[in-house]
Tab-separated table of C-alpha atoms and ligand atoms in Angstrom:
chain	number	residue	atom	x	y	z
A	1	MET	CA	38.131	-31.620	-137.021
A	2	LYS	CA	36.219	-33.502	-134.353
A	3	ARG	CA	36.639	-37.233	-133.866
A	4	PHE	CA	33.918	-39.700	-132.956
A	5	SER	CA	33.692	-43.467	-133.040
A	6	ILE	CA	31.191	-45.552	-134.962
A	7	SER	CA	29.906	-49.011	-134.065
A	8	MET	CA	29.066	-51.303	-136.959
A	9	GLU	CA	28.320	-54.973	-137.510
A	10	GLU	CA	31.421	-56.843	-138.701
A	11	GLU	CA	29.802	-57.904	-141.978
A	12	LEU	CA	28.663	-54.342	-142.731
A	13	LEU	CA	32.137	-52.990	-141.955
A	14	LYS	CA	33.685	-55.564	-144.289
A	15	LYS	CA	31.392	-54.426	-147.080
A	16	PHE	CA	32.082	-50.793	-146.240
A	17	ASP	CA	35.843	-51.400	-146.527
A	18	GLU	CA	35.310	-53.026	-149.917
A	19	PHE	CA	33.212	-49.997	-150.936
A	20	ILE	CA	36.036	-47.703	-149.781
A	21	ALA	CA	38.557	-49.675	-151.857
A	22	ARG	CA	36.358	-49.565	-154.973
A	23	HIS	CA	35.858	-45.817	-154.683
A	24	ASN	CA	39.509	-45.131	-153.834
A	25	TYR	CA	38.653	-43.201	-150.682
A	26	PRO	CA	41.882	-42.547	-148.768
A	27	SER	CA	40.335	-43.480	-145.423
A	28	ARG	CA	37.152	-44.582	-143.649
A	29	SER	CA	36.786	-41.048	-142.267
A	30	HIS	CA	36.942	-39.574	-145.739
A	31	ALA	CA	34.291	-42.004	-146.985
A	32	VAL	CA	31.971	-41.283	-144.041
A	33	ARG	CA	32.331	-37.515	-144.620
A	34	GLU	CA	31.398	-37.901	-148.298
A	35	LEU	CA	28.387	-40.053	-147.507
A	36	VAL	CA	27.172	-37.633	-144.834
A	37	ARG	CA	27.552	-34.698	-147.254
A	38	ASP	CA	25.565	-36.558	-149.908
A	39	ALA	CA	22.777	-37.258	-147.431
A	40	LEU	CA	22.666	-33.630	-146.256
A	41	ILE	CA	22.596	-32.271	-149.822
A	42	GLU	CA	19.810	-34.638	-150.733
A	43	GLU	CA	17.834	-33.621	-147.661
A	44	SER	CA	18.406	-29.918	-148.298
A	45	ILE	CA	16.516	-30.047	-151.576
A	46	LYS	CA	13.398	-28.129	-150.635
A	47	GLU	CA	10.108	-29.969	-150.500
A	48	ASP	CA	8.546	-27.739	-153.162
A	49	SER	CA	11.532	-27.633	-155.518
A	50	GLU	CA	11.190	-29.286	-158.885
A	51	VAL	CA	13.414	-32.309	-159.227
A	52	PHE	CA	14.181	-35.119	-161.583
A	53	GLY	CA	15.153	-38.486	-160.290
A	54	THR	CA	15.239	-42.217	-160.580
A	55	ILE	CA	13.716	-44.732	-158.242
A	56	THR	CA	15.013	-48.271	-158.591
A	57	VAL	CA	13.150	-51.098	-156.909
A	58	ILE	CA	14.244	-54.694	-156.468
A	59	TYR	CA	11.484	-57.094	-155.530
A	60	ASN	CA	10.467	-60.724	-155.542
A	61	HIS	CA	7.529	-60.974	-157.930
A	62	GLU	CA	6.379	-64.234	-156.291
A	63	VAL	CA	5.273	-62.360	-153.155
A	64	LYS	CA	1.474	-62.272	-153.167
A	65	ASP	CA	-0.069	-59.225	-154.912
A	66	ILE	CA	3.249	-57.375	-155.055
A	67	THR	CA	3.101	-56.669	-158.803
A	68	ASP	CA	-0.461	-55.332	-158.461
A	69	LYS	CA	0.537	-53.142	-155.513
A	70	ILE	CA	3.532	-51.680	-157.338
A	71	THR	CA	1.466	-51.031	-160.478
A	72	HIS	CA	-1.398	-49.545	-158.463
A	73	LEU	CA	0.962	-47.152	-156.672
A	74	GLN	CA	2.458	-46.012	-159.980
A	75	HIS	CA	-0.980	-45.274	-161.456
A	76	GLY	CA	-1.476	-42.796	-158.614
A	77	TYR	CA	1.373	-40.648	-159.953
A	78	LEU	CA	0.614	-40.264	-163.648
A	79	ASN	CA	2.170	-36.795	-163.884
A	80	GLU	CA	5.340	-37.630	-161.979
A	81	ILE	CA	6.347	-40.995	-163.457
A	82	ARG	CA	7.704	-40.250	-166.916
A	83	ALA	CA	9.108	-43.674	-167.741
A	84	ALA	CA	9.495	-47.127	-166.254
A	85	ILE	CA	11.962	-49.824	-167.206
A	86	HIS	CA	11.490	-53.384	-166.028
A	87	VAL	CA	14.179	-56.069	-166.080
A	88	HIS	CA	13.617	-59.666	-164.972
A	89	VAL	CA	16.716	-60.354	-162.868
A	90	ASP	CA	16.308	-64.081	-162.254
A	91	GLU	CA	13.547	-66.643	-161.597
A	92	LYS	CA	12.158	-64.634	-158.682
A	93	ASN	CA	13.554	-61.135	-158.713
A	94	CYS	CA	12.606	-58.093	-160.741
A	95	LEU	CA	14.258	-54.725	-161.066
A	96	GLU	CA	12.222	-51.694	-161.996
A	97	THR	CA	13.572	-48.186	-162.515
A	98	LEU	CA	11.200	-45.253	-162.645
A	99	ILE	CA	12.247	-41.920	-164.103
A	100	VAL	CA	10.408	-39.281	-162.148
A	101	HIS	CA	9.860	-35.549	-162.366
A	102	GLY	CA	7.963	-33.240	-160.080
A	103	LYS	CA	7.896	-31.678	-156.638
A	104	ALA	CA	10.464	-33.224	-154.306
A	105	SER	CA	7.809	-33.900	-151.665
A	106	ILE	CA	5.711	-35.936	-154.118
A	107	ILE	CA	8.711	-37.813	-155.520
A	108	ARG	CA	9.760	-38.745	-151.967
A	109	LYS	CA	6.243	-40.109	-151.398
A	110	ILE	CA	6.570	-42.424	-154.397
A	111	ALA	CA	9.873	-43.787	-153.087
A	112	SER	CA	8.624	-44.260	-149.536
A	113	GLY	CA	5.406	-45.834	-150.825
A	114	LEU	CA	7.451	-48.430	-152.696
A	115	GLU	CA	9.632	-49.045	-149.624
A	116	GLY	CA	6.492	-49.825	-147.663
A	117	ILE	CA	5.280	-52.609	-149.953
A	118	LYS	CA	5.810	-56.082	-148.515
A	119	GLY	CA	8.307	-58.089	-150.545
A	120	VAL	CA	10.252	-55.073	-151.799
A	121	LYS	CA	13.894	-55.848	-151.073
A	122	HIS	CA	15.579	-52.588	-151.886
A	123	VAL	CA	14.683	-49.116	-153.080
A	124	LYS	CA	17.361	-46.759	-154.358
A	125	PHE	CA	16.202	-43.211	-154.878
A	126	ILE	CA	18.391	-40.675	-156.645
A	127	MET	CA	17.209	-37.110	-156.796
A	128	THR	CA	18.749	-34.438	-158.965
A	129	SER	CA	17.784	-30.956	-159.985
A	130	VAL	CA	18.192	-28.678	-162.982
A	131	GLU	CA	17.909	-25.675	-160.661
A	132	PRO	CA	21.257	-24.176	-159.610
B	1	LIG	NI1	10.181	-59.123	-163.772
């Protein structure tokens, strides 16, 4: 195996170590390898393959026009968005999970479109496939 060093902000490293403890990874190296594998598998899903997935968005609904923008974007993907669940997290924040189905390239566009909306705090996109 090759060795290389990684630079990371102290706060991020602290959180990473907590993540490692929660997931019972035996070492930082092991955790990094798993995360890199996950990323490569996700990327290797071909653009035209049919996938299912979830896109979870956390946003502050008080940001001007954000709810309209998120709704407008979703109406552009009537065939791909099969379900949406909305939870009001606290006074300001909302969580919305979309269950999506369609070509990987289109699903990626939905996720990146949401990431680009001002006021969106976090987008977590999980892609899976029924194909072998
Ligand atoms: Ni809400």
